[in-house]
XYZ file of C-alpha atoms in Angstrom:
307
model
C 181.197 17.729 85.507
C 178.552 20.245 85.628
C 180.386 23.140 85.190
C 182.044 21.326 82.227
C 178.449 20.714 80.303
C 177.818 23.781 80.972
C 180.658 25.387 79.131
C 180.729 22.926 76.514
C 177.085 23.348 75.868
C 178.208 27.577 75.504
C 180.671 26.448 73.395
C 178.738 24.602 70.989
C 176.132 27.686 70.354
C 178.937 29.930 70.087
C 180.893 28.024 67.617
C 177.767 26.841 65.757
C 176.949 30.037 65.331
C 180.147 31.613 63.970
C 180.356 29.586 60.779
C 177.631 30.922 58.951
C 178.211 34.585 60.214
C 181.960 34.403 59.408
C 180.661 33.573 55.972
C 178.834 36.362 55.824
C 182.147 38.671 56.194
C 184.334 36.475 54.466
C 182.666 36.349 51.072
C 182.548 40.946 50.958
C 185.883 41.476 51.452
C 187.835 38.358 51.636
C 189.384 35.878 54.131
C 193.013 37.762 54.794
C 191.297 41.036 55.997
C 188.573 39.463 57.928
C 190.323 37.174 59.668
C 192.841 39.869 60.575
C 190.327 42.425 61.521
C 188.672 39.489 64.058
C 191.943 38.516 65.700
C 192.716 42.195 65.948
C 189.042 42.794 68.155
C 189.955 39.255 70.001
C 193.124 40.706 71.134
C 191.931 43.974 72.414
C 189.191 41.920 73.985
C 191.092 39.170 76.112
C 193.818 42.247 76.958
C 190.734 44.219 78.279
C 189.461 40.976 80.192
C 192.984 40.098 80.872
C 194.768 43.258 82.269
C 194.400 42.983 86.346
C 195.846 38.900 85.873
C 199.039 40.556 83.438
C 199.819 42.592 86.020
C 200.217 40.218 88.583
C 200.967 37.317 86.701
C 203.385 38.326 83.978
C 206.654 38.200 85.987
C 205.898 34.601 86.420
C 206.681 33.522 82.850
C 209.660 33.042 81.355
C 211.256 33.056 78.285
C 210.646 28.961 78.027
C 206.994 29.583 78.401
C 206.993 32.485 75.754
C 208.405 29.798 73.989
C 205.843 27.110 74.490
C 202.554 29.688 74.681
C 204.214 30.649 70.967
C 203.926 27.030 69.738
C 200.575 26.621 70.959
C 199.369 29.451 69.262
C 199.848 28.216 66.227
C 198.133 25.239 65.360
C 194.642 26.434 67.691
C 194.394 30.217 66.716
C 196.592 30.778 63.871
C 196.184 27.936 61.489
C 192.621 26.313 62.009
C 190.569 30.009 62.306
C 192.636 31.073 58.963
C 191.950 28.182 57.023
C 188.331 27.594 58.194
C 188.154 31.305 56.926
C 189.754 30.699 53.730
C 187.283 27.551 53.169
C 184.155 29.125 53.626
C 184.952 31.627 50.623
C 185.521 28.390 48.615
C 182.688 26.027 50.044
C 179.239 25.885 51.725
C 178.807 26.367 55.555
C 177.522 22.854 55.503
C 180.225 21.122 53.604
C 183.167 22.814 56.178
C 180.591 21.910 59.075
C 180.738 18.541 58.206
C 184.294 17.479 57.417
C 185.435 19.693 60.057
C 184.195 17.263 62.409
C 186.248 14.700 61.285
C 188.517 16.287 64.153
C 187.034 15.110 67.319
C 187.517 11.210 65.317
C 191.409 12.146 64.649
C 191.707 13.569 68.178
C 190.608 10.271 69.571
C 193.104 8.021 67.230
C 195.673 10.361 68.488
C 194.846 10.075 72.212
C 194.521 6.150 71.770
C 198.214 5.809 69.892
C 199.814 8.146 72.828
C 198.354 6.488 75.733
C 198.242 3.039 73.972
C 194.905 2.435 75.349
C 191.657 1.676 74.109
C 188.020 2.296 75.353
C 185.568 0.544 73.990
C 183.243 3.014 73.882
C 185.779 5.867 72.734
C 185.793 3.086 69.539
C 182.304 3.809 69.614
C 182.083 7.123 69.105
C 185.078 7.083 66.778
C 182.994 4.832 64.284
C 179.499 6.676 64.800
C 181.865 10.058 64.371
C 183.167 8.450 61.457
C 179.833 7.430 59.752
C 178.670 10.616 60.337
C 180.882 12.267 58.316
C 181.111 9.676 55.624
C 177.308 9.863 55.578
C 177.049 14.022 55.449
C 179.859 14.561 53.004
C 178.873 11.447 50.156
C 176.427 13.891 48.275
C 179.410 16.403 48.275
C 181.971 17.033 45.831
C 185.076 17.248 47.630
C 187.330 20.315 45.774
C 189.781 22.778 47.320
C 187.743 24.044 50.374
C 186.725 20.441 51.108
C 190.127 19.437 50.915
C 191.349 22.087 53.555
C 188.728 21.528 56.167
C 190.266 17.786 56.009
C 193.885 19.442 56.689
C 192.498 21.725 59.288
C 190.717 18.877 61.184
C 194.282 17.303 61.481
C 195.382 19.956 62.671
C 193.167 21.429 65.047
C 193.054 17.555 66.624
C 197.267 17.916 66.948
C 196.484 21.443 68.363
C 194.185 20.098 71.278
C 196.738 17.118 72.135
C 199.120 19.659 72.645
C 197.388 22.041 74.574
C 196.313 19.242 77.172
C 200.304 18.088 77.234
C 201.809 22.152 77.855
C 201.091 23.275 81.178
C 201.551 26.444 83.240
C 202.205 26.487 86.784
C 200.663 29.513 88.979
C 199.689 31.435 85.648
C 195.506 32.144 85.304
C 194.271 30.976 81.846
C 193.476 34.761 80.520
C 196.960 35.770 80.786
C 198.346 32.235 78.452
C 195.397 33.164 76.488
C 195.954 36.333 75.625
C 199.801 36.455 74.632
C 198.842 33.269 72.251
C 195.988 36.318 71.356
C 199.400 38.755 70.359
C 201.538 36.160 69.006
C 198.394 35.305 66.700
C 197.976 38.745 65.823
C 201.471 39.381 65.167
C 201.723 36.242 62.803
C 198.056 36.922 60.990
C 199.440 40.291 60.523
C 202.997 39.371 58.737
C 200.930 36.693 56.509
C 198.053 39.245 55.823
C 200.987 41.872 54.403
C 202.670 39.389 52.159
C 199.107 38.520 50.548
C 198.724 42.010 50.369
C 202.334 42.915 48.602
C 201.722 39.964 46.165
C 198.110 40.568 45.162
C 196.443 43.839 43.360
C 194.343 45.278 46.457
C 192.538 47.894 47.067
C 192.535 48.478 50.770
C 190.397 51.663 51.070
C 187.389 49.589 49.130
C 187.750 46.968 52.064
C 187.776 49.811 54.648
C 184.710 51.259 53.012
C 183.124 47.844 53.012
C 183.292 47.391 56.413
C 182.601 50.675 57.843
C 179.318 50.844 55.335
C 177.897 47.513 55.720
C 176.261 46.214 58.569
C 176.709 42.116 58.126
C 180.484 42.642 58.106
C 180.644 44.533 61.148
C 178.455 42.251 62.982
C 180.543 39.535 61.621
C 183.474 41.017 62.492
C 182.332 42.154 66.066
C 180.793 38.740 66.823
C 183.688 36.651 65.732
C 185.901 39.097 67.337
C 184.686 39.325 70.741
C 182.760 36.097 71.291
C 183.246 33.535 68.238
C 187.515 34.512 69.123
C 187.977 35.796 72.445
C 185.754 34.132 74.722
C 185.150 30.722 72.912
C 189.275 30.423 72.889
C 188.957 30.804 77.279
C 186.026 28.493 76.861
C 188.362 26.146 74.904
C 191.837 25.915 77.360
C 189.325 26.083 80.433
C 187.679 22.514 79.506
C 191.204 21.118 78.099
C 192.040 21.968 81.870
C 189.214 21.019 83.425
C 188.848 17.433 81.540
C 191.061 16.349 78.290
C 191.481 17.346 74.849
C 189.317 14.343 74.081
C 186.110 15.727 75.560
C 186.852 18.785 74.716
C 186.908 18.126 71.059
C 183.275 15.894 71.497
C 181.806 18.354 72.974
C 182.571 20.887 70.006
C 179.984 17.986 68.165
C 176.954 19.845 69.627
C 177.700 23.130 67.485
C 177.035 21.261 63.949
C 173.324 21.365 64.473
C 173.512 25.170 65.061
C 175.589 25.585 61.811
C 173.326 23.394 59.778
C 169.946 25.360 61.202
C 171.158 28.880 60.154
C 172.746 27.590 56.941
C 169.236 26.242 56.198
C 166.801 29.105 57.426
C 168.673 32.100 56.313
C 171.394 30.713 53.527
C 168.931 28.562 51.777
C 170.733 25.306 52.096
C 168.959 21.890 52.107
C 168.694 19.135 54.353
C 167.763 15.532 53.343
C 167.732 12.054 54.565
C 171.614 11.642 54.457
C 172.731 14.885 57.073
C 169.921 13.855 59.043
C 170.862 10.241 59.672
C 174.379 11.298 59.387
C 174.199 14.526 62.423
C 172.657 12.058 64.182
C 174.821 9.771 64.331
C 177.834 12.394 65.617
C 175.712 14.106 67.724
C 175.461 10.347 69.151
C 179.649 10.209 68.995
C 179.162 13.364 71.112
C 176.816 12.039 73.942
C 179.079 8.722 74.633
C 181.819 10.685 75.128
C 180.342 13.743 77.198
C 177.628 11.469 79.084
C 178.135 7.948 79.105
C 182.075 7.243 78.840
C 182.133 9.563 82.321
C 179.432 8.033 83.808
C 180.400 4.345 83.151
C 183.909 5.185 84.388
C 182.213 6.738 87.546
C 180.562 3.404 87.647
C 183.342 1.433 87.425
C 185.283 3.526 89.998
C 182.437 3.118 92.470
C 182.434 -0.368 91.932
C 185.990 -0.649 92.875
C 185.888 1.171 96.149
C 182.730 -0.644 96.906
C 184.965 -4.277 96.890
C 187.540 -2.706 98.602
């Protein structure tokens, strides 16, 4: 379990961190290019990490598990990363924040209607998760971007159900990783060329952008190597490790990171309603990371104890 906070506390600066300096990139030269020029450094990233496990590993997959690592791929790094991309150039970093976090709710619901059990205290968090939300999104205007954070929460809670049900036997985690890395890239690159056939753009102004302006390197460099590359390790590590339940909690610690840049250096507002309303996940967060595991320890302790 300790090795588990531990990661999912790493997770939650990392991704708390990457919406506001995603924005930052996305809103000069657009969500297509950046997301294709951050899945491009990812890639060369996890291959770099990666190589020595390809090498010995490779042989040991076959065309099934191309299959499955191919299916994977695409709800967790294709879909959710492109549309929480497209969103922030339509919304504020604290409006996706928020109903992004609907997911860890949805993830639960799912978890309960597949197992056809219910913890009482996963109901808990569910309805604390759920008031959150409620709470931090009532001042907001839900439009378009709104409107595909709630579609990408769906399906980045289907994403981590399936992750936790595909497994790989006598493969390391960097080498599954990193061909869902090339099948990502392969797909963001197809989608990225038929926006570009279909729209007027000028590619050498994006080029210049980027080389010429600092933000959108960082941004792209950051995202690339640690917001992508790492954080998606980080990610199928804990899914192994635990479930795709805590997993998706423990992504609840990131919001106050997003909401603390988006306030010091975007010039967003808190008030009364995101405070009561983070508080209240961040609560959804700690009976699922701290207190469901320890009163299940409990209860397991208990038992042996009788017998």
């Amino acid at each position: 379990m300790g090795k588990s906070m531990l990661i999912a506390i790493a997770m939650g600066i990392i991704w708390g961190s990457s919406f506001p300096i995603s924005q930052m990139g996305i809103l000069q030269i657009g969500a297509f290019p950046f997301r294709l020029s951050t899945i491009f450094v990812s890639t060369l990233v996890i291959t770099a990490f990666a190589l020595p496990y390809l090498k010995k590993h490779i042989n040991k997959i076959d065309r099934s598990d191309y299959l499955k690592l191919f299916i994977l791929c695409i709800p967790n790094i294709f879909i959710v990363p492109l549309i929480n991309n497209i969103a922030l150039g339509l919304t504020t970093v604290s409006s996706a924040t928020f109903i992004i976090y609907m997911m860890p709710c949805i993830t639960s619901l799912f978890t309960m209607y597949f197992t056809k059990k219910v913890h009482f205290l996963t109901v808990f968090a569910i309805i604390f998760c759920g008031l959150g939300v409620l709470l931090l999104s009532k001042s907001n205007e839900f439009q378009l971007g709104e409107y595909l954070m709630f579609a990408n929460a769906v399906i980045w809670a289907l994403g981590a159900i399936l992750s936790q049900r595909i497994s790989f036997d006598g493969v390391h985690m960097s080498v599954t990783v990193t061909i869902q890395m090339i099948f990502t890239l392969m797909l963001t690159m197809s989608l990225t060329l038929i926006w570009y056939l279909n729209n007027s753009i000028d590619i050498g102004s994006i080029a210049k952008t980027i080389v010429s302006t600092p933000s959108v390197l960082l941004s792209i460099f950051y995202i690339g190597s640690i917001g992508s590359a790492l954080v998606y390790y980080l990610w199928f590590t804990l899914i192994r490790l635990e479930s795709a339940e805590f997993t998706t909690y423990s992504t609840l610690l990131s919001p106050v990171i997003s909401i603390f840049i988006a306030v010091m250096y975007l010039g967003e507002e808190l008030n009364q309603i995101t405070i009561i309303g983070g508080g209240l996940i961040l609560a959804s967060s700690l009976i699922v990371i701290v207190i469901q595991p320890l009163y299940t320890q409990y209860k397991k302790n208990g038992i042996k104890a009788t017998e």
